[in-house]
Each structure stands twice: as structure tokens, then as C-alpha cells.
Coordinates of C-alpha atoms in Angstrom, one line a residue:
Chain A
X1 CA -5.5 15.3 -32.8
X2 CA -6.1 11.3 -32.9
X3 CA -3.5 10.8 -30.9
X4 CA -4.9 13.1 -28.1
X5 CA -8.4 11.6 -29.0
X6 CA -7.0 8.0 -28.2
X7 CA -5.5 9.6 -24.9
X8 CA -9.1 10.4 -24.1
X9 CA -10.7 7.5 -24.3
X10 CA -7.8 5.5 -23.1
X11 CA -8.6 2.0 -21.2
X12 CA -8.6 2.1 -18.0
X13 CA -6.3 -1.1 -17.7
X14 CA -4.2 0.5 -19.6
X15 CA -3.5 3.0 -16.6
X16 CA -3.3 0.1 -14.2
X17 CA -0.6 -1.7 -16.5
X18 CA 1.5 1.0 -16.6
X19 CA 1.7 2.3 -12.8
X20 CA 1.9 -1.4 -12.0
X21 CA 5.1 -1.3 -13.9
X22 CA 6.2 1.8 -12.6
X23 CA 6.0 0.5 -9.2
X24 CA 7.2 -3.2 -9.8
X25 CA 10.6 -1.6 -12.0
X26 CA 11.5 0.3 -9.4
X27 CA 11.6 -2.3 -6.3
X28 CA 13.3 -5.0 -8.7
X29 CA 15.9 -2.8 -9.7
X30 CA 16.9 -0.9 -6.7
X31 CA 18.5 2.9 -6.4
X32 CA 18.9 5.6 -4.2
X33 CA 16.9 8.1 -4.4
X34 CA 17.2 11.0 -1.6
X35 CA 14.7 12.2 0.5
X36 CA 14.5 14.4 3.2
X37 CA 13.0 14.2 6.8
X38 CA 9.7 16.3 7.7
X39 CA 9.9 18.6 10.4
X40 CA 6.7 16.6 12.1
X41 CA 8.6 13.1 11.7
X42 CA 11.7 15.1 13.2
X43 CA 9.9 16.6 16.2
X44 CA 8.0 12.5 17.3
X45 CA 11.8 11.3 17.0
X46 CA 13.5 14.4 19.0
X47 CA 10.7 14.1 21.4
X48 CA 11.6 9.9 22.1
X49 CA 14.9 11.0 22.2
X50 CA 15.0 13.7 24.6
X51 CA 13.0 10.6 27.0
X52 CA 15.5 10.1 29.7
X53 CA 16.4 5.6 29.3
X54 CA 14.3 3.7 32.1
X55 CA 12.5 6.4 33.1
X56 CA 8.5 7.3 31.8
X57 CA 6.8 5.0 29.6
X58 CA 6.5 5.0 25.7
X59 CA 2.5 3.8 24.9
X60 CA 1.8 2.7 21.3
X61 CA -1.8 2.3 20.7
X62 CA -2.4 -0.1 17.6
X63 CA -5.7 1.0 16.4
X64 CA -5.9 0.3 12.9
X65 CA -7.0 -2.9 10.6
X66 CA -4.8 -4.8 8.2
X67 CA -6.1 -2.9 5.1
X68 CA -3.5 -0.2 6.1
X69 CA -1.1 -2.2 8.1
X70 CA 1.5 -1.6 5.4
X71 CA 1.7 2.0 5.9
X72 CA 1.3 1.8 9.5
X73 CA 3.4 -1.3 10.5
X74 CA 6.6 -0.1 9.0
X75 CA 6.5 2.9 11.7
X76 CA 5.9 1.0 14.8
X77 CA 8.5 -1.2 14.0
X78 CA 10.6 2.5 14.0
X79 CA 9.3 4.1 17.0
X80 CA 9.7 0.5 18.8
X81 CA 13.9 0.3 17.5
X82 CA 13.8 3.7 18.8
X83 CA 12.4 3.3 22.2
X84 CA 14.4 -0.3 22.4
X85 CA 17.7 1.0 21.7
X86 CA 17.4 3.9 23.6
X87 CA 16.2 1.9 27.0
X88 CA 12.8 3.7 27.0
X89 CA 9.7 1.5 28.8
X90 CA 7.3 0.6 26.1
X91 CA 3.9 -0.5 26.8
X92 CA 1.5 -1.7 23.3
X93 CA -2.2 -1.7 23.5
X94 CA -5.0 -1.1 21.3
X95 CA -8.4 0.1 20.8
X96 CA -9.2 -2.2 17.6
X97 CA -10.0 -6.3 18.3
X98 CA -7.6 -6.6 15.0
X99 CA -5.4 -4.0 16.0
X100 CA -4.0 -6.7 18.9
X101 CA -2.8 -8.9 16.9
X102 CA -1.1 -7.0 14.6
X103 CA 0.8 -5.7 17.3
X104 CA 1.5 -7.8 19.3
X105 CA 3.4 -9.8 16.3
X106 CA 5.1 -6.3 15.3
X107 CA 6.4 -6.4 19.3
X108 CA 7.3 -10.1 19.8
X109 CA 9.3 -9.6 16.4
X110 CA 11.0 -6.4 17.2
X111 CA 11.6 -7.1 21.2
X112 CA 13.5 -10.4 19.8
X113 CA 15.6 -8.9 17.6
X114 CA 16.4 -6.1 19.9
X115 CA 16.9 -8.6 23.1
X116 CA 14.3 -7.1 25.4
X117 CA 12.4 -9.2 27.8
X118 CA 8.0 -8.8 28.3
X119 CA 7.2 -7.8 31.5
X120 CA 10.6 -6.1 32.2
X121 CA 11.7 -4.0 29.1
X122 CA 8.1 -3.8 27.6
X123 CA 4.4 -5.1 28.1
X124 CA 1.7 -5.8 25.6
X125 CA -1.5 -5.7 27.0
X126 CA -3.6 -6.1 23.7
X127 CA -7.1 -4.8 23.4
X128 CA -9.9 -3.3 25.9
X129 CA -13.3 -2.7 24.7
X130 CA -14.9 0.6 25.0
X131 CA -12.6 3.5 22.8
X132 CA -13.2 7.0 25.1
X133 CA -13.6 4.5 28.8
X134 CA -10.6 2.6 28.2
X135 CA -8.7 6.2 27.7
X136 CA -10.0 7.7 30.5
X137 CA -9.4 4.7 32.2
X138 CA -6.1 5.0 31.6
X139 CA -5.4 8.2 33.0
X140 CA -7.4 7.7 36.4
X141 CA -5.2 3.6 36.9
X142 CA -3.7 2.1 34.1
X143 CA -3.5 -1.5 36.2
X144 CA -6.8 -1.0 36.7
X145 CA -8.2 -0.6 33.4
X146 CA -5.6 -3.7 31.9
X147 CA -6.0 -6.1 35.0
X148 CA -3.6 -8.5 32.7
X149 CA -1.7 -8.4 29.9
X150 CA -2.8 -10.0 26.3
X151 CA -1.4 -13.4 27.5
X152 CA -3.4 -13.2 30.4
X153 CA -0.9 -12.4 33.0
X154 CA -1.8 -10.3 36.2
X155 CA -0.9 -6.8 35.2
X156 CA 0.1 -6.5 38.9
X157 CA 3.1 -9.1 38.9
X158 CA 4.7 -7.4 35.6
X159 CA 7.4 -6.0 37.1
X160 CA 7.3 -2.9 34.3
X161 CA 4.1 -1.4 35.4
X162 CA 4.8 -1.6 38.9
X163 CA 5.9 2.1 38.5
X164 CA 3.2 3.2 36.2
X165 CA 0.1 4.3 37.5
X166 CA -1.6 6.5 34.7
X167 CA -0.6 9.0 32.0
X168 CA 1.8 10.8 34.6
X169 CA 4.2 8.0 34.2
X170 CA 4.0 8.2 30.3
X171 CA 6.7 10.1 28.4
X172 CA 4.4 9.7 24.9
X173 CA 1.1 8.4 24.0
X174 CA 1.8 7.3 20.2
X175 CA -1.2 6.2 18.8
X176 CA -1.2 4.6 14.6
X177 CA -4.7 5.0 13.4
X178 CA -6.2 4.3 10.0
X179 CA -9.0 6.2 11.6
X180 CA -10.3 9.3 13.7
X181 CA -9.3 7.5 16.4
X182 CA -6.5 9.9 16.7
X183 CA -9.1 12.8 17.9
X184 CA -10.5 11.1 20.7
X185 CA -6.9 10.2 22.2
X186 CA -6.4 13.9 21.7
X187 CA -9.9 15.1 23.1
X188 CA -9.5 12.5 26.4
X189 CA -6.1 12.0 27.3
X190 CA -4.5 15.3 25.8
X191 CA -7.6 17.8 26.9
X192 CA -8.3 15.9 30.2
X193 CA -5.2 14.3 31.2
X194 CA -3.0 16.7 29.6
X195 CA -1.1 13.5 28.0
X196 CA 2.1 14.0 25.5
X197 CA 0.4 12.9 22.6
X198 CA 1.4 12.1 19.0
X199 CA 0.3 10.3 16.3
X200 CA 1.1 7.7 13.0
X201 CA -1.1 8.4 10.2
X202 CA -2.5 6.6 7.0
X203 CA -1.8 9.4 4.6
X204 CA -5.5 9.4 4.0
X205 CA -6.0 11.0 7.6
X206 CA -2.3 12.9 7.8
X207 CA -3.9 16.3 6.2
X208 CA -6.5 16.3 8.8
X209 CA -4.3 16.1 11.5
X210 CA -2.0 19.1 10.5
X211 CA -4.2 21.9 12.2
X212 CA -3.6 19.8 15.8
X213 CA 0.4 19.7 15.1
X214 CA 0.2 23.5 14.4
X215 CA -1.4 23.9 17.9
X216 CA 0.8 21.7 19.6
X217 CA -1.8 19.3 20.6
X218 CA 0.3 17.1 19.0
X219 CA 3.8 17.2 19.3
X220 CA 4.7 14.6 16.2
X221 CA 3.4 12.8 13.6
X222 CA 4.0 10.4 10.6
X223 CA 2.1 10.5 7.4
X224 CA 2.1 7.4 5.8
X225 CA 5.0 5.1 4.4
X226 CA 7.2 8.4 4.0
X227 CA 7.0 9.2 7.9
X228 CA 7.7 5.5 8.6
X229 CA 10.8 6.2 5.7
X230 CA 11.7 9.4 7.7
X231 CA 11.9 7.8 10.9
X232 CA 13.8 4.3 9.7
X233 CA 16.6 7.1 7.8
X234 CA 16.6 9.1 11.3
X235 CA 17.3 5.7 13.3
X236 CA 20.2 4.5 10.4
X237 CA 21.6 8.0 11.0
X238 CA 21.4 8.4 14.8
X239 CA 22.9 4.6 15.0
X240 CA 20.0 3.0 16.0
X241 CA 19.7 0.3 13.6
X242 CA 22.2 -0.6 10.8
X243 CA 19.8 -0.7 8.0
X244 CA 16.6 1.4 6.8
X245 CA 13.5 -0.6 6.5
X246 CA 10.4 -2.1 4.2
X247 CA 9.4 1.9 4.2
X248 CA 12.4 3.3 2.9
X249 CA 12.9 0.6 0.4
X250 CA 9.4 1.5 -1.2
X251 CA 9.9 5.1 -1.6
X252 CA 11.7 4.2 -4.8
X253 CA 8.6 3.3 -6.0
X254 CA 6.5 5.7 -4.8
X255 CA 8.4 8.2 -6.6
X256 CA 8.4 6.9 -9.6
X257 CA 5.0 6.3 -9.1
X258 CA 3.9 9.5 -8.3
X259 CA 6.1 11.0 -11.3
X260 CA 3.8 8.3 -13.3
X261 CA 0.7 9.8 -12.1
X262 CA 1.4 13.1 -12.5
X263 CA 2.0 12.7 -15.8
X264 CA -1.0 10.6 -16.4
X265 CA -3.0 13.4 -14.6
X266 CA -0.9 16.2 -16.8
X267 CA -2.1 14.4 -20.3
X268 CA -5.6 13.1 -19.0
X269 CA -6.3 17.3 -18.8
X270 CA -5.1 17.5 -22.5
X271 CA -7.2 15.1 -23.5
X272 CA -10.0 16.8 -21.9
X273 CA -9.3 20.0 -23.1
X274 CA -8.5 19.1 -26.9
X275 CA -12.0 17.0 -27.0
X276 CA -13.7 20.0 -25.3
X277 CA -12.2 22.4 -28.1
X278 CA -13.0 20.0 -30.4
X279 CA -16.6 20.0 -28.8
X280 CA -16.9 16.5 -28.8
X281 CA -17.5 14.9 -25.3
X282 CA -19.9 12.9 -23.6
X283 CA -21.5 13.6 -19.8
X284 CA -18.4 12.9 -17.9
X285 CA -15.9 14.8 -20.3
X286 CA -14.5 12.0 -22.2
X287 CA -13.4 12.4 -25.6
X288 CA -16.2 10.7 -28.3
X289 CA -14.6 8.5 -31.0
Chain B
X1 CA 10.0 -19.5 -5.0
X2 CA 8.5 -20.3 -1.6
X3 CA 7.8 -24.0 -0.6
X4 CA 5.6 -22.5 2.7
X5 CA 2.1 -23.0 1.9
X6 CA 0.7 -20.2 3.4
X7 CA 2.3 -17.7 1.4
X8 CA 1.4 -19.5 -1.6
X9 CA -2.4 -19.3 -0.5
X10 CA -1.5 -15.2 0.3
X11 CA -0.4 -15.0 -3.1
X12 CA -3.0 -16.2 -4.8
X13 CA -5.6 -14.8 -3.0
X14 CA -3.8 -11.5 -3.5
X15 CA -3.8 -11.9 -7.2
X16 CA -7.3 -13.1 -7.0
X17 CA -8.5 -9.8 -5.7
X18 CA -6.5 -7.6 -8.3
X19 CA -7.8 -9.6 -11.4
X20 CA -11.0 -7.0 -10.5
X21 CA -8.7 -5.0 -12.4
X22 CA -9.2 -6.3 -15.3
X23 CA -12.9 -6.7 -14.8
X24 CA -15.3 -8.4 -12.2
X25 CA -14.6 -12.5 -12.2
X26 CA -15.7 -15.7 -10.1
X27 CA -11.8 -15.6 -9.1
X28 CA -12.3 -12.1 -7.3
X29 CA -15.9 -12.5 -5.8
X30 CA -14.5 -16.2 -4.1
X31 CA -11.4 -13.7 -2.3
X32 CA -13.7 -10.9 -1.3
X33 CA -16.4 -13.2 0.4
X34 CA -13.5 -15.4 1.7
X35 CA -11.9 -11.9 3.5
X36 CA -15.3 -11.3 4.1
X37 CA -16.5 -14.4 6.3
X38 CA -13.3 -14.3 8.2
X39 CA -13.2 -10.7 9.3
X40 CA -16.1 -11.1 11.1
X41 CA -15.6 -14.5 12.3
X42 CA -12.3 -13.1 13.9
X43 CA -14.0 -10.2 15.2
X44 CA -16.7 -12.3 16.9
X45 CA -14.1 -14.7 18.7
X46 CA -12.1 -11.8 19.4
X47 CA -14.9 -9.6 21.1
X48 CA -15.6 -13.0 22.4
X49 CA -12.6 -13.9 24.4
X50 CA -11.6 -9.8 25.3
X51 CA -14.7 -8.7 25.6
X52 CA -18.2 -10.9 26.5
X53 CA -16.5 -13.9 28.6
X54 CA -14.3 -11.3 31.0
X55 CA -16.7 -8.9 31.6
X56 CA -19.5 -10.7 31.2
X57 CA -19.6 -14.1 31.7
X58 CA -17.2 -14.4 34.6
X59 CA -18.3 -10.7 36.2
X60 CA -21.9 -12.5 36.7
X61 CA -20.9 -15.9 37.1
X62 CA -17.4 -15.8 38.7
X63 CA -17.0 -12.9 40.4
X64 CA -21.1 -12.7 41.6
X65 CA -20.8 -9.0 40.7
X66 CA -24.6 -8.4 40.0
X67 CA -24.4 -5.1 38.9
X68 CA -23.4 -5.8 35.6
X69 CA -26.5 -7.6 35.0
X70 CA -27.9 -3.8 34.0
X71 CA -25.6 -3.1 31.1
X72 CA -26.0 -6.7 30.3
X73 CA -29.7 -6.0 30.4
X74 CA -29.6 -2.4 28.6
X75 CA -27.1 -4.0 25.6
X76 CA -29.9 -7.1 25.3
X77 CA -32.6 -4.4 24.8
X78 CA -30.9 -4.2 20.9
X79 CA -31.6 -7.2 20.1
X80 CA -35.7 -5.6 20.5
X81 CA -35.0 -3.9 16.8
X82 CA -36.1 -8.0 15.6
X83 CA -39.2 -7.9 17.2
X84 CA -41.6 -5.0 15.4
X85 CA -44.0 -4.9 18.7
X86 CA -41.6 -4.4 21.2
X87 CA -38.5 -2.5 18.9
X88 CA -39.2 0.8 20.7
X89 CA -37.4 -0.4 23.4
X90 CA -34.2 -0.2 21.4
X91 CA -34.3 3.1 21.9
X92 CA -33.2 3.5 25.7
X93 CA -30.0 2.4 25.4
X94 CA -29.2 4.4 22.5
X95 CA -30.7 7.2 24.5
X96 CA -28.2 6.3 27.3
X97 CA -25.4 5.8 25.0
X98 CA -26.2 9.5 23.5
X99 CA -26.2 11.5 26.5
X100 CA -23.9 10.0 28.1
X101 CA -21.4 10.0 24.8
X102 CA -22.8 13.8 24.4
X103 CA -22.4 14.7 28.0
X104 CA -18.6 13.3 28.6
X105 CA -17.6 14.5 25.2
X106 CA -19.0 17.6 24.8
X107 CA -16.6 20.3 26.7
X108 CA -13.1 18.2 26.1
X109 CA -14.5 18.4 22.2
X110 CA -15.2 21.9 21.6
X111 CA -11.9 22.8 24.0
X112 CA -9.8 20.4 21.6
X113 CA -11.8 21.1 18.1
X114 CA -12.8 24.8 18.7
X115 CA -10.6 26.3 21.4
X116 CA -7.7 24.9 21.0
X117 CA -7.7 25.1 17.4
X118 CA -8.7 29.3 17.6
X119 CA -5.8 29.6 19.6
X120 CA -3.4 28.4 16.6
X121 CA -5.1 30.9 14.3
X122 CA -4.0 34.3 17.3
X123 CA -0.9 36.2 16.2
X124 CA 1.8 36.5 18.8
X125 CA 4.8 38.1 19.7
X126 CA 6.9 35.2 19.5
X127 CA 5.5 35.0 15.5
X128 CA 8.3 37.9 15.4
X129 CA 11.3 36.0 16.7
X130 CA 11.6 33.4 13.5
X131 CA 9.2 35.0 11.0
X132 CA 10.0 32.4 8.4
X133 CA 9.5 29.0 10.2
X134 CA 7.3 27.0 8.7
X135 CA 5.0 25.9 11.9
X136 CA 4.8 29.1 14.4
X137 CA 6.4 31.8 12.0
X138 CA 4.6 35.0 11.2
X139 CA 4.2 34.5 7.6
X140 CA 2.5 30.9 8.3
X141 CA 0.6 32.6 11.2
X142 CA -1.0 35.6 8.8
X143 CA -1.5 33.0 6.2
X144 CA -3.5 30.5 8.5
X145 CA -5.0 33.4 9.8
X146 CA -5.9 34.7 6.2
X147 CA -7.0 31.2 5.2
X148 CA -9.5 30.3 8.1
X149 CA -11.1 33.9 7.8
X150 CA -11.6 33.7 4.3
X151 CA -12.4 30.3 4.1
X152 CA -15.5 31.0 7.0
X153 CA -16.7 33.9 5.0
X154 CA -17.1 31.8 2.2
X155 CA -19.5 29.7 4.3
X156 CA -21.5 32.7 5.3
X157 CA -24.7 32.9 3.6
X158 CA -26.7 34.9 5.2
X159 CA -25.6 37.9 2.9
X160 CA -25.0 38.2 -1.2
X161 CA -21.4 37.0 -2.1
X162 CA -21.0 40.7 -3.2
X163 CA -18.0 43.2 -2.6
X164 CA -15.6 42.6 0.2
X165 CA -17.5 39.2 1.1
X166 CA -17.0 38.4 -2.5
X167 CA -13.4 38.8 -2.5
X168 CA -12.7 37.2 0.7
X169 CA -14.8 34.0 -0.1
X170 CA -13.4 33.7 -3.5
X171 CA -9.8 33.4 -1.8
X172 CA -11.7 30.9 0.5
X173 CA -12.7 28.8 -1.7
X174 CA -9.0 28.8 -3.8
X175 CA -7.7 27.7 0.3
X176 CA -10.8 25.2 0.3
X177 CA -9.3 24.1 -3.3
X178 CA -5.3 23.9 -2.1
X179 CA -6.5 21.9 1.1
X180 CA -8.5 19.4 -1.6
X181 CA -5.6 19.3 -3.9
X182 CA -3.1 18.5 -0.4
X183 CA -5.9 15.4 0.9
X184 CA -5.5 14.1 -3.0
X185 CA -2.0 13.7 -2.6
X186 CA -1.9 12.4 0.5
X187 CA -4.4 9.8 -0.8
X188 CA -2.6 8.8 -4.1
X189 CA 0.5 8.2 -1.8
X190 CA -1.9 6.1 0.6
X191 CA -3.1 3.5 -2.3
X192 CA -0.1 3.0 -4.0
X193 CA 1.8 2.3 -0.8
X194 CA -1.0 -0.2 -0.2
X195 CA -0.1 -1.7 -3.7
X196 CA 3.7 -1.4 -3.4
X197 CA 2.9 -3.2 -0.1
X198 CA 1.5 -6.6 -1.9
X199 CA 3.9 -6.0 -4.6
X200 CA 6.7 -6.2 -1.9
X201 CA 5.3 -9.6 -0.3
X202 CA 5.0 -11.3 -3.9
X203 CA 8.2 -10.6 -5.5
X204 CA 9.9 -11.3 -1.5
X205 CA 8.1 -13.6 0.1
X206 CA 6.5 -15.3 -2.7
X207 CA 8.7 -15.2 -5.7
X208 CA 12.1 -13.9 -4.4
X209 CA 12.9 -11.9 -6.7
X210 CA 14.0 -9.3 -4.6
X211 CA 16.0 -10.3 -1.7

């Protein structure tokens, strides 16, 4: 019993300590561990590849903020390999001020590595103020609603959206949100426009968006780091890149992690319930010394 | 370890902000006002530069297109909230904002959110063709089903939870529990991806420890 009475009352550092180690272990000392690929990461990447190469557009929307730009990076630097090696038009925007920049340095990185020119193979046009106009915008003239590009170029002299004049032209609306942003590309351009869309997710917001895959509203989406891990192991497989990514490299650690956690979880409930039989417990259940 | 300066200053400002772990310190409060400031310095310059001197500034001044003068006007009218005597005026461009919001939104919402989404609880005959898949089988289909209609009637309040309304709101709520326990999950996954995140740029980019 005083061991399970020093579980309850536990310091919380203590917790910290040891999932800190649990993650830390695990990327130091690296090892395979298998996972498998969703049937929602599997249906964004069949729907990109079934894209015939130079025809309709791919359109990532970057609307998130940096405090989830780990989860959320990792998978537009997938979708972009993807699109890249496959030939597919890609054109990056976004709804968030932020949102820009962090794309924009996710594109310029990936279109280098990849050998694609701006303009011709792809176009960043950065941000728009005004969420639900700029997506209706969109769908009525796309050059209209982006008169230039984030460097300030004439949208009208880029050779790429020469042949794009609004969602018709768009293969895939991709948007990776940290937010409910995701609903009002669904309510606007998939309701009114009847727009392919899809979506990346913080797995925060992935639950919510389940019920709109089951309808079809959506046709894909990744959850999180593990849909950017699903995505990099689908682009390794299919030959699209030689080597998985920062996602797949820190599901290791997740893991472990979440092995950690629900063990944590498992003897934070004995705890409770020894102290409870014991009848000693203050207001929020914790076991009294 | 790294010679570029900048990742040193990530570094230690990253550190700075988990030493709130072990408890609240000068060290974390200087990072957290620091992130602070400069979000919304960046935000200003950026709505500054994409939003207020293109469609603003040279719209008016530029392009002489004087209609933009009323949104400019109707956005100033805000600013009224600071001025008690005149502050009721703040409220026409909310009132604007609203119905227009409420009158664009409404039927692509409850088409997308209602509609939409009581079409994926209907049974079909294709259900029967692969009753076992996961998204559009008939055993997912009769459980969504089950779990939306039992989940409502645990909302309903206009009768005593009693009988049949008890049982089918008491396997509501057990659906209303599993959805909880799935969002949990989900959000432990979230935060300690944001951790393995930093941890990834200090023992890479920082320390090299990992190459």
C-alpha cells in the first residue's frame, strides 16, 4: 500500500522526466518499428495519384500557425514530393498571415530539391485576406482573386495559371489546418463549387473531421505526424522519394511514448482506486499522505 | 554543436519555455512575452503589406477606386468602441458582418453540417456488397446509424430518461464516452509530437547528436 500511496501523490515532474526520456531514448537510438497506412492517408495519396501529370492543378492551402507546424509541415512536404514527382501543377496559398511564410519556405525548399521551376511547375501565391471571400473567390476567377503571386508577380504573366481559371481546373483542394478552417473550405468550395476536397489535420481536429470522410465530402485526410508518416512510407514505397521523412523518424518515439502514457494512465487509476478503498482522498482524488 | 547563432538563440529560448515545467521562472516569462511581442508585431506588418497598403492604400490613392472608401469607413466605425458616447456605432458593421456572414453561410452550412452528414447515417443497398468495410460497410453503417440515434436520444429532454429512452440514451452516452476517449488520443499524439518536434531540432540542429 505505500508504494501505491506514493504513486498517488506522485510529482508531477516526475511524469515529465520520464516521458521526456521516453521520447528523447527512442530518437537517439534509432529502430524500426512497423506501422501501417490508414485507409484515409491511402485514399489522399490514390486520389494524387490517379491525377493525370500536367493536367488539373494540386491547391495546398497553408492555414495553420507555427505552434503546430511540426505536425503539419512534415505532410506538405509529402503531398508536395508527391505532386512534384508525379508532374502534377501545384499551386500554395493560404488563409493565415503566418500560414504564408511557412509555406512558402516548405515550397522553395521542396521545389529545389525536386528541380521544379515557380511560375511553370508550381506557383505560390501566399496569403489573401478575408477566409469564406477569398474561397469563393476562388471558384468564380482564381487570377482574379490572386492578382500576383507572394513575390508580387502579375498572376497573369505566370505561365502556370494561364490554364487555370477556378476550381474546374483543380484536381484537389488540400487544405492543412490547425483549425476549423477545414469546414469552411468544405461548406464553400465543396457545397458550392463542388470542389475535390481533402484535408491535413492536427490530431487535435482529425476526430472531428471523420463524420465528413464517411460522407465523402472529403475524399482524404491525414491525422497528425502519423498521416504525414503514412504518406512519406507510401512515397518511399511507390518510388517517389528514396528516404522517409522527419514524420516517420518520430513515430519511434511516439510509440514508445504512448506505451509510456498508457501505462502512466493504467497505474494513475490504481492509485486512485487503492486511496479510494483506503478512503483517504482529497477533492480531486488524490491519495492523502 | 552548432556555430549558427540563430539556432543557438532557438535553443535556448526553447529550453527557456520548458523550464515552466519545473515551475514558473523569470527565464520562462522573458520567452513567452518575447513570442508574444513578435507574433503580433509580424501579424501587424503582415496584414500591413497583404492586406491595408493593396487594398487600401493604393485602391484609394492609386487606383482612385472610391468605393472602397465605404468599407474603409464601415471597418473605422470599430475603432467607436474607445469613445463611450459614440461606441453604439460599433454596432453597424458587426450588424453587416452578421447578416451578411449569416446570409452567405447559412444554406451551404446546414447542406454540409446537416444534410450531408444525414445522408452518411441512410442504409443502402450497396452497404450489402462489402458488409465488412470499414467506411461504407453495413456493419459500420448500422453502427453509425445506432450511435447517432442513441446518442440524440440521450439529448432529448423533454421526456423522463425512463424505459426505452433510458436504454437508448444510456448506449448514447457509452458512444458520447468512446468519441471522448478517441479526441484523447488523438490529443496525447498531438502534444507529444509537438515535443518530439523541439526534441528533434535540439539534438539535430542544435546538438547533433542525431544525424
Amino acid at each position: 500500500m505505500d508504494f501505491l500511496k506514493k504513486l498517488g501523490s506522485l510529482d508531477r515532474r516526475v511524469v515529465y522526466l520520464v516521458l521526456a526520456v521516453s521520447v528523447i531514448v527512442p530518437l537517439v537510438f534509432s529502430f524500426n518499428l512497423r506501422h501501417y497506412v490508414d485507409r484515409s492517408t491511402q485514399r489522399l495519396f490514390d486520389h494524387i495519384e490517379a491525377v493525370p501529370p500536367g493536367g488539373k492543378a494540386v491547391l495546398i492551402s497553408f492555414d495553420y500557425d507555427p505552434q503546430v507546424a511540426a505536425e503539419l509541415d512534415p505532410m506538405a512536404e509529402a503531398v508536395l514530393r508527391h505532386c512534384f514527382a508525379r508532374g502534377i501543377p501545384v499551386i500554395g496559398m493560404s488563409l493565415y498571415p503566418i500560414g504564408a511564410s511557412l509555406g512558402e519556405r516548405i515550397f522553395t525548399r521542396v521545389a529545389q530539391e525536386c528541380g521544379k521551376r515557380h511560375g511553370v511547375d508550381y506557383c505560390y501565391m501566399g496569403y489573401r485576406p478575408g477566409y469564406t471571400i477569398v474561397i469563393m473567390g476562388l471558384g468564380e476567377n482564381m487570377r482574379g482573386t490572386f492578382r500576383t503571386d507572394h513575390y508580387g508577380t502579375p498572376a497573369d504573366s505566370l505561365p502556370l495559371l494561364r490554364n487555370i481559371r477556378n476550381y474546374d481546373d483543380v484536381a484537389l483542394l488540400l487544405d492543412l489546418a490547425g483549425s476549423q478552417v477545414v469546414t469552411t473550405w468544405i461548406v464553400y468550395a465543396g457545397v458550392q463549387y463542388h470542389a475535390t476536397v481533402a484535408a491535413g489535420l492536427t490530431a487535435v481536429s482529425a476526430p472531428d473531421y471523420y463524420p465528413y470522410l464517411q460522407t465523402g465530402q472529403l475524399v482524404g485526410q491525414l491525422g497528425g505526424m502519423k498521416g504525414a508518416a503514412e504518406y512519406e512510407q507510401l512515397n518511399v514505397e511507390r518510388g517517389y522519394h528514396p528516404r522517409k521523412g522527419l514524420a516517420s523518424r518520430a513515430m519511434n518515439a511516439i510509440s514508445v511514448s504512448h506505451i509510456v502514457t498508457m501505462l502512466l494512465i493504467i497505474m494513475g487509476n490504481i492509485a486512485f482506486l487503492a486511496a479510494r478503498r483506503a478512503g483517504k482522498r482529497d477533492g480531486e482524488g488524490r491519495a492523502i499522505q | 554543436m552548432t556555430t549558427n547563432p540563430w539556432v543557438w538563440l532557438a535553443a535556448i529560448l526553447t529550453l527557456c519555455i520548458y523550464t515552466y515545467l519545473y515551475k514558473d521562472n523569470p527565464f520562462y516569462k522573458f520567452a513567452e512575452h518575447l513570442f508574444t511581442g513578435l507574433a503580433v508585431g509580424y501579424t501587424i506588418a503582415i496584414y500591413w503589406h497583404n492586406a491595408v497598403q493593396p487594398y487600401v492604400i493604393q485602391g484609394i490613392f492609386r487606383a482612385h477606386d472610391w468605393v472602397l472608401l465605404v468599407p474603409l469607413g464601415l471597418g473605422l466605425l470599430y475603432l467607436t468602441r474607445f469613445i463611450p458616447k459614440i461606441g453604439y456605432l460599433m454596432l453597424i458593421p458587426i450588424a453587416i458582418s452578421l447578416g451578411a456572414g449569416s446570409g452567405v453561410g447559412l444554406p451551404r452550412s446546414l447542406e454540409a453540417n446537416i444534410v450531408k452528414q444525414m445522408q452518411g447515417t441512410l442504409l443502402t443497398p450497396a452497404m450489402l456488397q462489402h458488409p465488412f468495410d470499414p467506411y461504407n460497410g453495413l456493419v459500420v453503417g448500422l453502427l453509425v446509424l445506432a450511435g447517432v440515434v442513441c446518442t440524440i436520444s440521450y439529448f432529448f429532454f423533454s421526456r423522463e430518461h425512463t424505459g426505452a429512452l433510458r436504454v437508448s440514451s444510456r448506449i448514447g452516452i457509452w458512444f458520447v464516452m468512446i468519441g471522448f476517449g478517441a479526441s484523447f488520443g488523438y490529443t496525447v499524439m498531438a502534444r507529444l509530437s509537438l515535443f518530439i518536434s523541439r526534441m528533434q531540432f535540439l539534438m539535430t540542429d542544435w546538438i547533433h547528436i542525431i544525424k
